[in-house]
CSV table of C-alpha atoms and ligand atoms in Angstrom, one decimal:
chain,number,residue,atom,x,y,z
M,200,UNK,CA,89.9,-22.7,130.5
M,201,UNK,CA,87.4,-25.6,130.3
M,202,UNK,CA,85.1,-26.3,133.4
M,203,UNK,CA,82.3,-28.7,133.7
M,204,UNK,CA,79.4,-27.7,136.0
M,205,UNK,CA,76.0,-29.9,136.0
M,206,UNK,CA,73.2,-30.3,139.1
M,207,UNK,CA,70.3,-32.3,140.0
M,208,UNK,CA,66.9,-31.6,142.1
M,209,UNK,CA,67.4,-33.2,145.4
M,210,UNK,CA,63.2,-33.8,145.5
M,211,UNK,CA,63.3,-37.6,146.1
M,212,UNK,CA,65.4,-40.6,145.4
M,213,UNK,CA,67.2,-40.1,141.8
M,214,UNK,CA,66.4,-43.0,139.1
M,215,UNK,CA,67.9,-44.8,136.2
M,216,UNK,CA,67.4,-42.1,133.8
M,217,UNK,CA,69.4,-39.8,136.2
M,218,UNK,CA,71.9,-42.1,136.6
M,219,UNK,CA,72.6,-42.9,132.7
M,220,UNK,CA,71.0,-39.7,131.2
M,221,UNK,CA,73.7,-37.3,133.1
M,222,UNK,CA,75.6,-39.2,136.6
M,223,UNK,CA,77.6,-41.7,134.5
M,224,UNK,CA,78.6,-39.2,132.1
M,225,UNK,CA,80.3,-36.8,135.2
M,226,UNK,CA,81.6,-39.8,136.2
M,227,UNK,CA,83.6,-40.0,133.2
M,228,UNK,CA,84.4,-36.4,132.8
M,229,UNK,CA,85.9,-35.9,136.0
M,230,UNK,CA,89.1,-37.9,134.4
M,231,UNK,CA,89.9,-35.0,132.2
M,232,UNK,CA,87.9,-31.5,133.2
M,233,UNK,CA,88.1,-29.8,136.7
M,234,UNK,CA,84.3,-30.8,137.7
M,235,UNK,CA,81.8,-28.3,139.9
M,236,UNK,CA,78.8,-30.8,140.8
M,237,UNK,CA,75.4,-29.3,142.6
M,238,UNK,CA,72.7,-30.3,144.5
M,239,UNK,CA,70.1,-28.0,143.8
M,240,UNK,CA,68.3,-27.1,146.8
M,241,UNK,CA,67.3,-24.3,146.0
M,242,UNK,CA,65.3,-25.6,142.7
M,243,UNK,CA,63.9,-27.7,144.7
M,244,UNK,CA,61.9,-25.0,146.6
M,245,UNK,CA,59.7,-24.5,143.3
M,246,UNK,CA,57.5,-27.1,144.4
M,247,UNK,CA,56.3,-27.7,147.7
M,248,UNK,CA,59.0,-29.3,149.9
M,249,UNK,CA,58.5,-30.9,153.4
M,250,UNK,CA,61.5,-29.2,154.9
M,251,UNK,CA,62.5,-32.2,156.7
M,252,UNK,CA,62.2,-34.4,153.3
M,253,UNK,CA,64.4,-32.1,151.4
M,254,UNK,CA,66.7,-32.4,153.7
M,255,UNK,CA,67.2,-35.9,154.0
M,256,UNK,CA,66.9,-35.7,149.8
M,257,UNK,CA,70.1,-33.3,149.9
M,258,UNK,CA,72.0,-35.9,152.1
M,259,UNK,CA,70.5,-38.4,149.5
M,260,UNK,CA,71.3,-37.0,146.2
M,261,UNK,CA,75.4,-36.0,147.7
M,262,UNK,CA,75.7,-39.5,149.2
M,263,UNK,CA,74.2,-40.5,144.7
M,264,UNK,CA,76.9,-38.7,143.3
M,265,UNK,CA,79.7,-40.1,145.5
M,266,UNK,CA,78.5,-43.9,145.4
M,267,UNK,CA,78.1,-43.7,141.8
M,268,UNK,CA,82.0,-42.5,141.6
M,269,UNK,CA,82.3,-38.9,142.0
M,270,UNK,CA,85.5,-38.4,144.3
M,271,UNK,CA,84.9,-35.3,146.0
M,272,UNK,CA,88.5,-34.9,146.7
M,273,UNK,CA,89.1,-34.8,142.9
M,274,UNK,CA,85.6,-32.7,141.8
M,275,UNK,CA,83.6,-30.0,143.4
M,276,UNK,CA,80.3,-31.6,145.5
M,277,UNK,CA,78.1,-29.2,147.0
M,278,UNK,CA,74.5,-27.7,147.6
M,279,UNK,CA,73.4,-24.9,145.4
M,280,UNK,CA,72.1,-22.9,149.3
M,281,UNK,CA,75.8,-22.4,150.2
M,282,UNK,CA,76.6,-20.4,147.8
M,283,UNK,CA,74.8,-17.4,148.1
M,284,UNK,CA,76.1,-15.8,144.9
M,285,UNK,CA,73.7,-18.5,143.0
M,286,UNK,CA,71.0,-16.3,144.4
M,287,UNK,CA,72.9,-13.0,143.5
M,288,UNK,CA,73.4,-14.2,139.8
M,289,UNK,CA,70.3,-15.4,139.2
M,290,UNK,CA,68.6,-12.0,139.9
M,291,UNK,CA,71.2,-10.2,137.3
M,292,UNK,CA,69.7,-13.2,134.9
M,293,UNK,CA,66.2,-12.8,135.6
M,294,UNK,CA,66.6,-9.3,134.5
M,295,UNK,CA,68.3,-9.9,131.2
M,296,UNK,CA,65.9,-12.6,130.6
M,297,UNK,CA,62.8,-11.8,129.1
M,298,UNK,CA,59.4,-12.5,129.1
M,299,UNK,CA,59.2,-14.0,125.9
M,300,UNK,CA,61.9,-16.8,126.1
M,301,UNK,CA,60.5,-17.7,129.4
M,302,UNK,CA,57.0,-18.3,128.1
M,303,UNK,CA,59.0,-20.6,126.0
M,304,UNK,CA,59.9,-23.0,128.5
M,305,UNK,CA,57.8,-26.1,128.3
M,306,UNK,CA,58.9,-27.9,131.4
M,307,UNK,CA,57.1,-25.1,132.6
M,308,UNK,CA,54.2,-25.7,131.2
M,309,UNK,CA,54.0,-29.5,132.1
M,310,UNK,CA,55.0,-28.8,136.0
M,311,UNK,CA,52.5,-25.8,136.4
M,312,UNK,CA,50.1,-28.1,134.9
M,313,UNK,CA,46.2,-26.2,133.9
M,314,UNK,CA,46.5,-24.4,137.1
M,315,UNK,CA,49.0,-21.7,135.9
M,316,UNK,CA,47.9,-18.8,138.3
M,317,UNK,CA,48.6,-21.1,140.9
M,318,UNK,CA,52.3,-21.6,140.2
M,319,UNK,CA,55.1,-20.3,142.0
M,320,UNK,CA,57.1,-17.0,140.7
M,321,UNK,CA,60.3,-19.2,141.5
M,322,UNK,CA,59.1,-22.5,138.9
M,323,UNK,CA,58.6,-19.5,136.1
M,324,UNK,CA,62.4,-18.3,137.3
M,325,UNK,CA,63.5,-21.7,137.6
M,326,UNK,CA,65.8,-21.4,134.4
M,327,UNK,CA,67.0,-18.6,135.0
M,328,UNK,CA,68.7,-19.7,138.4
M,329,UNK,CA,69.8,-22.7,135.9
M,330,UNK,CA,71.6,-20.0,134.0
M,331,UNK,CA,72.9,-18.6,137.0
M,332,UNK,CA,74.4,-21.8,138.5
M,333,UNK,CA,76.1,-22.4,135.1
M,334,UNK,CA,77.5,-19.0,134.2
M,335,UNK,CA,78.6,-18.2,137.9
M,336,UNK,CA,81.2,-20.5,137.3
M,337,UNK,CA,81.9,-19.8,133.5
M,338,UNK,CA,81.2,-23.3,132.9
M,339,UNK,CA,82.1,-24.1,129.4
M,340,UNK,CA,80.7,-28.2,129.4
M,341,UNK,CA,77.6,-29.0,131.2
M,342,UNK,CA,76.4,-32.6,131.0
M,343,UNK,CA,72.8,-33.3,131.2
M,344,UNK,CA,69.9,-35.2,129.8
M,345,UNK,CA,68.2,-34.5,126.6
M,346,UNK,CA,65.2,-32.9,128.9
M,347,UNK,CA,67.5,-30.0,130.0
M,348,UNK,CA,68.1,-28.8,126.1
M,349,UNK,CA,65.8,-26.1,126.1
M,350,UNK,CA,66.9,-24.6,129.3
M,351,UNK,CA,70.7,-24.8,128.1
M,352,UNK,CA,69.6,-22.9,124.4
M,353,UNK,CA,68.0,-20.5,127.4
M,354,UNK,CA,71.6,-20.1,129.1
M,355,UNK,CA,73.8,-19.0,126.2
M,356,UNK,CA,71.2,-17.1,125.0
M,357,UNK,CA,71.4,-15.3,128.9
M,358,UNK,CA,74.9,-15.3,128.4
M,359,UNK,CA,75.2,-13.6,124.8
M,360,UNK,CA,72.7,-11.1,125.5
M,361,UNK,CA,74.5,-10.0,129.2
M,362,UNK,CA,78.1,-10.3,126.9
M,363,UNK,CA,76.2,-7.4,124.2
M,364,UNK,CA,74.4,-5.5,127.1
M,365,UNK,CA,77.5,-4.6,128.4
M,366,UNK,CA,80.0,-4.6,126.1
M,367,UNK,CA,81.8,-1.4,126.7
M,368,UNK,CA,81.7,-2.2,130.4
M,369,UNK,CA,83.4,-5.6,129.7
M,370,UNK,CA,86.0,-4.5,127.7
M,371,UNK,CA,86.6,-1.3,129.9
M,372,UNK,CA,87.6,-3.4,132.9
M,373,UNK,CA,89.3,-5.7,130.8
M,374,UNK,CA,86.7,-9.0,131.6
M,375,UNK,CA,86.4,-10.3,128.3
M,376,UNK,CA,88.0,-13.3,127.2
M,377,UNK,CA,88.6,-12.5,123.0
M,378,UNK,CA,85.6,-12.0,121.3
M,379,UNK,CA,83.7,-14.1,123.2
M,380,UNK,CA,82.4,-11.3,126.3
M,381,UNK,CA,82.3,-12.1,129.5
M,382,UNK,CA,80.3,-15.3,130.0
M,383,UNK,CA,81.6,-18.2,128.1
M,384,UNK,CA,78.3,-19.8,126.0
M,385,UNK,CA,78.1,-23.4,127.7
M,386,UNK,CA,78.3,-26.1,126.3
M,387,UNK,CA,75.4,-29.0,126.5
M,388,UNK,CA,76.5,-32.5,126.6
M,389,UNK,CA,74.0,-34.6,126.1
M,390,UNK,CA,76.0,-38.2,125.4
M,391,UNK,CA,75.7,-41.8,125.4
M,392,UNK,CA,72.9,-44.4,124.5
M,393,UNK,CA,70.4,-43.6,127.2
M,394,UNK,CA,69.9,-39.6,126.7
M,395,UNK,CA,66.5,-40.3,127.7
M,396,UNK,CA,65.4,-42.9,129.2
M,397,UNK,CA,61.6,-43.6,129.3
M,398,UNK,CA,59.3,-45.0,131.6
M,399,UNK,CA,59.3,-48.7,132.3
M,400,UNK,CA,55.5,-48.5,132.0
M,401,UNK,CA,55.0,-46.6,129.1
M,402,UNK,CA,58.2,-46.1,126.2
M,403,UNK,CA,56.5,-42.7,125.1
M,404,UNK,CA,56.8,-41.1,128.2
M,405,UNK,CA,59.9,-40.1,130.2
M,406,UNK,CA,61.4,-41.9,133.3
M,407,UNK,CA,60.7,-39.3,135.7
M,408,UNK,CA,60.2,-39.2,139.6
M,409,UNK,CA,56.6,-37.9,139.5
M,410,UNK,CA,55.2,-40.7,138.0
M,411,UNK,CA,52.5,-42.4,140.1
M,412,UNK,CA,53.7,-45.7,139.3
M,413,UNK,CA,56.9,-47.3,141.2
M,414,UNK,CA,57.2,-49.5,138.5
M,415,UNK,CA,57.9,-46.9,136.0
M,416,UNK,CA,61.0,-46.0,137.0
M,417,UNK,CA,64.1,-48.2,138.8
M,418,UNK,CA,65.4,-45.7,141.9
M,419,UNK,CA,68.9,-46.1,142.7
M,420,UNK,CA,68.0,-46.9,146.0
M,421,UNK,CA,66.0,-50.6,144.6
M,422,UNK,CA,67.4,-53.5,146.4
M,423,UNK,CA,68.3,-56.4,143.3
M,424,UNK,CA,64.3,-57.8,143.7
M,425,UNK,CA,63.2,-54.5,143.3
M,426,UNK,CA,65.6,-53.9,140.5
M,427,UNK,CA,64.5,-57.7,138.8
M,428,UNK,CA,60.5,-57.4,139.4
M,429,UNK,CA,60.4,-54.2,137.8
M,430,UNK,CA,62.7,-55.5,134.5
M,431,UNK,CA,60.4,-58.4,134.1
M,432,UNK,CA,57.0,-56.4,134.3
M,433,UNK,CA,58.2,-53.7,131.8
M,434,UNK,CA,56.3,-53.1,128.9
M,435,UNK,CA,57.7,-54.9,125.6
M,436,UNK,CA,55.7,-55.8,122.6
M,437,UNK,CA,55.5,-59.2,120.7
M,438,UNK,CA,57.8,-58.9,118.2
M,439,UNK,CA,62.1,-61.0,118.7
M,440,UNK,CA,64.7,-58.2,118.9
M,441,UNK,CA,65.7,-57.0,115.5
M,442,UNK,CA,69.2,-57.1,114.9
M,443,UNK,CA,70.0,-53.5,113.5
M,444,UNK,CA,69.5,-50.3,115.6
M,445,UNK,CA,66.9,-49.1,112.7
M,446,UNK,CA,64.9,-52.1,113.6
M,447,UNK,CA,63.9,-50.1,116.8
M,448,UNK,CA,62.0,-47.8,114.5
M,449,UNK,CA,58.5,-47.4,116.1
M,450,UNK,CA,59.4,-49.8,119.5
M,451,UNK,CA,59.5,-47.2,122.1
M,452,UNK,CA,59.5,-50.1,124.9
M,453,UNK,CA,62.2,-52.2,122.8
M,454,UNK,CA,64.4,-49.4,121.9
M,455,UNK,CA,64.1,-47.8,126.2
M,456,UNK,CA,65.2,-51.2,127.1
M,457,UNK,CA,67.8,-51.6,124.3
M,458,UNK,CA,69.5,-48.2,125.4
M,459,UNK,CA,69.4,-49.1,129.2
M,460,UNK,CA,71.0,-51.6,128.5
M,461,UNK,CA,73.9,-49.8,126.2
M,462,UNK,CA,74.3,-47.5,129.1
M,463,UNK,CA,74.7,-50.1,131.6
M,464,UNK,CA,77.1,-52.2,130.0
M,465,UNK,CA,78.8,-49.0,128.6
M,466,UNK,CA,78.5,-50.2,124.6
M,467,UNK,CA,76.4,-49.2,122.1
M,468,UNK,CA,72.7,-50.2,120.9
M,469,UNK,CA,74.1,-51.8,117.9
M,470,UNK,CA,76.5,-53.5,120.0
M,471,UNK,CA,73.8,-54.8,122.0
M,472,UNK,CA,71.4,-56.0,119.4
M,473,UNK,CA,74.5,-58.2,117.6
M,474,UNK,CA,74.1,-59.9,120.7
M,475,UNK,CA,70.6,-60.1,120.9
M,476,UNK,CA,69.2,-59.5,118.0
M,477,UNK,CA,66.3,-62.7,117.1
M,478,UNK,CA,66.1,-63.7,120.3
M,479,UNK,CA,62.8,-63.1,122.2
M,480,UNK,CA,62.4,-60.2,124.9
M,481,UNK,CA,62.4,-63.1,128.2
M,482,UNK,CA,66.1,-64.0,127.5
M,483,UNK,CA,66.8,-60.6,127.2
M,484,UNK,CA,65.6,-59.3,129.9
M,485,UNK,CA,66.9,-62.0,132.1
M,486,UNK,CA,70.8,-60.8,131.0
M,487,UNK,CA,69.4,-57.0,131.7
M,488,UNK,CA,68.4,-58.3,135.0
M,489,UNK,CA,71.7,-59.9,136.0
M,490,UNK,CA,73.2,-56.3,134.4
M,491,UNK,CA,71.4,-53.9,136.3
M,492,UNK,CA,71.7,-55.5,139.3
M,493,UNK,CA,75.7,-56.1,138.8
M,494,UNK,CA,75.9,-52.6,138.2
M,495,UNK,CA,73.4,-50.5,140.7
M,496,UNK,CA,73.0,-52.7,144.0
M,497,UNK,CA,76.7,-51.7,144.9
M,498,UNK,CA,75.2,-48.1,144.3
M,499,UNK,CA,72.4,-48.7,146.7
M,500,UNK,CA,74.9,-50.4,148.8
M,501,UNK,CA,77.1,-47.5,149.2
M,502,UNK,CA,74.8,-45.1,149.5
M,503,UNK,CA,73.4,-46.8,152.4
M,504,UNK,CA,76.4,-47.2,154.0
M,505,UNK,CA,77.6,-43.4,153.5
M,506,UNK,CA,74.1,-42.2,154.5
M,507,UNK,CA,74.1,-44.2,157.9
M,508,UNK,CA,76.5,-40.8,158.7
M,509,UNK,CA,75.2,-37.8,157.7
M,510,UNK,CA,78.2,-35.6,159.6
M,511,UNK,CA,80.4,-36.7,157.2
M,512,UNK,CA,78.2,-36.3,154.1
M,513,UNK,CA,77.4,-32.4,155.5
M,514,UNK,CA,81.2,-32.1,156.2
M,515,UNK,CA,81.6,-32.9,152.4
M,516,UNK,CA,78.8,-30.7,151.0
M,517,UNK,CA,80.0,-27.5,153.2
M,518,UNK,CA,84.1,-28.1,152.1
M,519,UNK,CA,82.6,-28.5,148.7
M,520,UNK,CA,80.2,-25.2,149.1
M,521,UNK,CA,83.8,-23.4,150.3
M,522,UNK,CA,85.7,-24.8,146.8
M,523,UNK,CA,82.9,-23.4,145.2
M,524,UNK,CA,82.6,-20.3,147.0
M,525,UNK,CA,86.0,-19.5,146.1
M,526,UNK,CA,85.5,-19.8,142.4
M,527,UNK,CA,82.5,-17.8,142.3
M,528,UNK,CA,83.0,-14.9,144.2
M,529,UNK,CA,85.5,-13.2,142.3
M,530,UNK,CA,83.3,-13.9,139.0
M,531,UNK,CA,80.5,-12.8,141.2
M,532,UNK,CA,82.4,-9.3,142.1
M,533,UNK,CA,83.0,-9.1,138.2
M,534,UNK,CA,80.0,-9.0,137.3
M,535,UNK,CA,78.5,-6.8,140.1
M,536,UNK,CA,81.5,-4.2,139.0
M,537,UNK,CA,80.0,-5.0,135.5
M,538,UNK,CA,76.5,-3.9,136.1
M,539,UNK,CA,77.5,-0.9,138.0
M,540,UNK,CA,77.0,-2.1,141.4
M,541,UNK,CA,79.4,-0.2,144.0
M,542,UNK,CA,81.2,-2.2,146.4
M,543,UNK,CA,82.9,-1.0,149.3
V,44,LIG,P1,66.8,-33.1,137.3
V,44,LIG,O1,67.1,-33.0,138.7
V,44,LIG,O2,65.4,-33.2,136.8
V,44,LIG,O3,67.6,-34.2,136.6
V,44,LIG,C1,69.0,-34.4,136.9
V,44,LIG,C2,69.7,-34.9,135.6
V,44,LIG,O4,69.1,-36.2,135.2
V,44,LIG,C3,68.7,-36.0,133.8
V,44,LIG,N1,67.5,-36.8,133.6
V,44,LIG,C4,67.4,-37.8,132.6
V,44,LIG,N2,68.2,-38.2,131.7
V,44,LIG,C5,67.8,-39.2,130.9
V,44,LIG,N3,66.5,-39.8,131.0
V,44,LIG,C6,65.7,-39.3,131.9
V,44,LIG,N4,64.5,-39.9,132.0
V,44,LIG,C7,66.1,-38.3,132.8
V,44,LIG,N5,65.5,-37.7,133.8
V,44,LIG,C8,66.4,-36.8,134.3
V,44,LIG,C9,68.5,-34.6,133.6
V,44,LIG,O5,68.5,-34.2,132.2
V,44,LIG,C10,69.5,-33.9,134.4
V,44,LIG,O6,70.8,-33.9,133.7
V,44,LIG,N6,67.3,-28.3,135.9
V,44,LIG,C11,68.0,-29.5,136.3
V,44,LIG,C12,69.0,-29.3,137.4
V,44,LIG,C13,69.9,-28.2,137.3
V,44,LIG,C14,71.0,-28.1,136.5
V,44,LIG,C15,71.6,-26.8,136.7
V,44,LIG,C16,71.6,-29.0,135.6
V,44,LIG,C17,69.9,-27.0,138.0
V,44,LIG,N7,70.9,-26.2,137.7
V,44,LIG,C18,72.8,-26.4,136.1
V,44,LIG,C19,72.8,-28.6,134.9
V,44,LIG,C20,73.4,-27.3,135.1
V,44,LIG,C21,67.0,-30.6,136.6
V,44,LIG,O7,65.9,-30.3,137.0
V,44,LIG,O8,67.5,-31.8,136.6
């Protein structure tokens, strides 16, 4: 049985590389897998959250996901809080994690910055509740963005080691699925021209929401003048577009805006340099202009529109949470007859 499960951090507005790294790719797997998508409150608390922002973020991020084209009729749209089992599982996974693969984790080391000590418990557990959302549902496909690699390799290798740890248990109650144990090992998807998009400001550096600079990044929320004043001051270099994608070679700037574009427009970068390949960087970006703007005010348009009634989005998040619920629960029961836990 295939299942698709992917989240995002409701911390403030989402951005381009959200929206082509990992939202346009649920988009189009919702059309042939059954589809669990989160809002991840609850990673969210890792870092200092004005309780009143996060919750307008929650609203946000749900009201994202449904402008950009997830039908939550069709897929499952709900926050990560609801679900209390996300909590349950991600204690079982914090103690077959170890030490060692967490010290591994370098988004780890770039959010707890020099200041280590100072870091919450919960950002060093952080992908370990990852692994929990995923495997609560025995997600087998999880789209992301190239940044979440290292804390999928961190899931399956959760998964296998809970899958050997209990082995006899598994096949004792008759949980395992062939030789695969318990936990399916998920797989990452990581698809498309714009698996990372980079900062507007700086092609080196990742599109992220922490940047200082607003011009770094294009929120989904941008009006079209927004969206058109930031396209025209990103950073290019001197040189005309080449015309193969190997031209790219060593243009971080050219090659970010090259792939935005690809995502956008849903073709790839070769595609897009036939088109424009010798032609200078101002008539270029004056079609990526007209493109993002085509494709992401309706966005910002809708998601105004659904937020100006935030019933209905929190009607939609807590039938979603109860969709969910029912899928995890039994897996959740599994596991804690699994582990030995006694329930009543
Ligand atoms: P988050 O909230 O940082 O990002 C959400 C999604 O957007 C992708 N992304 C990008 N893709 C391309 N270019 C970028 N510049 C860029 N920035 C962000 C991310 O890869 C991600 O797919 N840990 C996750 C949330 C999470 C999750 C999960 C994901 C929690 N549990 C279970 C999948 C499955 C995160 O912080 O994503």
């Amino acid at each position: 049985h295939q299942r698709v499960f992917s989240g995002m951090q409701p911390t403030s507005t989402l951005h381009l590389g959200n929206y082509l790294g990992a939202l346009t790719n649920w988009v189009a797997m919702q059309e042939t897998h059954e589809c669990v998508f989160c809002v991840v409150d609850m990673h969210a608390l890792t870092l200092w959250q004005d309780p009143a922002d996060l919750k307008r973020a929650i609203r946000e991020v749900t009201a994202a996901y449904i402008a950009a084209g997830i039908d939550p009729q069709k897929s499952i749209i709900f926050n990560q809080s609801q679900v209390s089992a996300h909590a349950e599982l991600a204690w079982i996974c914090n103690c077959v994690a170890r030490l060692g693969w967490m010290n591994r984790m370098t988004q780890f080391k770039e959010k707890a910055g020099k200041d280590r000590e100072n870091a919450s418990l919960g950002l060093y557990a952080y992908p370990s509740l990852m692994a929990a959302d995923i495997l609560l549902y025995k997600a087998t496909h999880v789209p992301v963005g190239e940044d979440q690699k290292q804390h999928l390799e961190l899931t399956r290798d959760i998964a296998q080691k809970f899958n050997n740890d209990f082995a006899p248990q598994i096949a004792e109650l008759g949980l395992g699925t062939g030789e695969l144990g318990f936990f399916p090992l998920p797989e990452p998807m990581i698809m498309g021209p714009a698996q990372r998009v980079m900062s507007l400001r700086d092609g080196t550096k990742k599109m992220s929401k922490s940047d200082t600079s607003d011009y770094s990044r294009i929120n989904l929320t941008d009006d079209a003048d927004a969206i058109a004043q930031k396209i025209r001051k990103a950073k290019t270099d001197p040189e005309a577009l080449p015309s193969e994608e190997k031209g790219l070679e060593g243009r971080p700037e050219a090659e970010n805006l090259v792939g935005i574009y690809a995502g956008l427009s849903g073709v790839a970068k070769s595609a897009v340099l036939q088109q424009f390949g010798g032609g200078q960087f101002s008539g270029f970006k004056a079609a990526l202009v007209d493109l993002a703007v085509e494709k992401l005010a309706p966005i910002a348009g809708e998601m105004r529109r659904l937020l100006a009634e935030p019933r209905h989005i929190d009607a939609i998040l807590g039938a979603g949470a109860e969709r969910a619920g029912a899928i995890a629960t039994p897996i959740m029961n599994e596991v804690k007859d699994i582990v030995g836990f006694v329930r009543g």
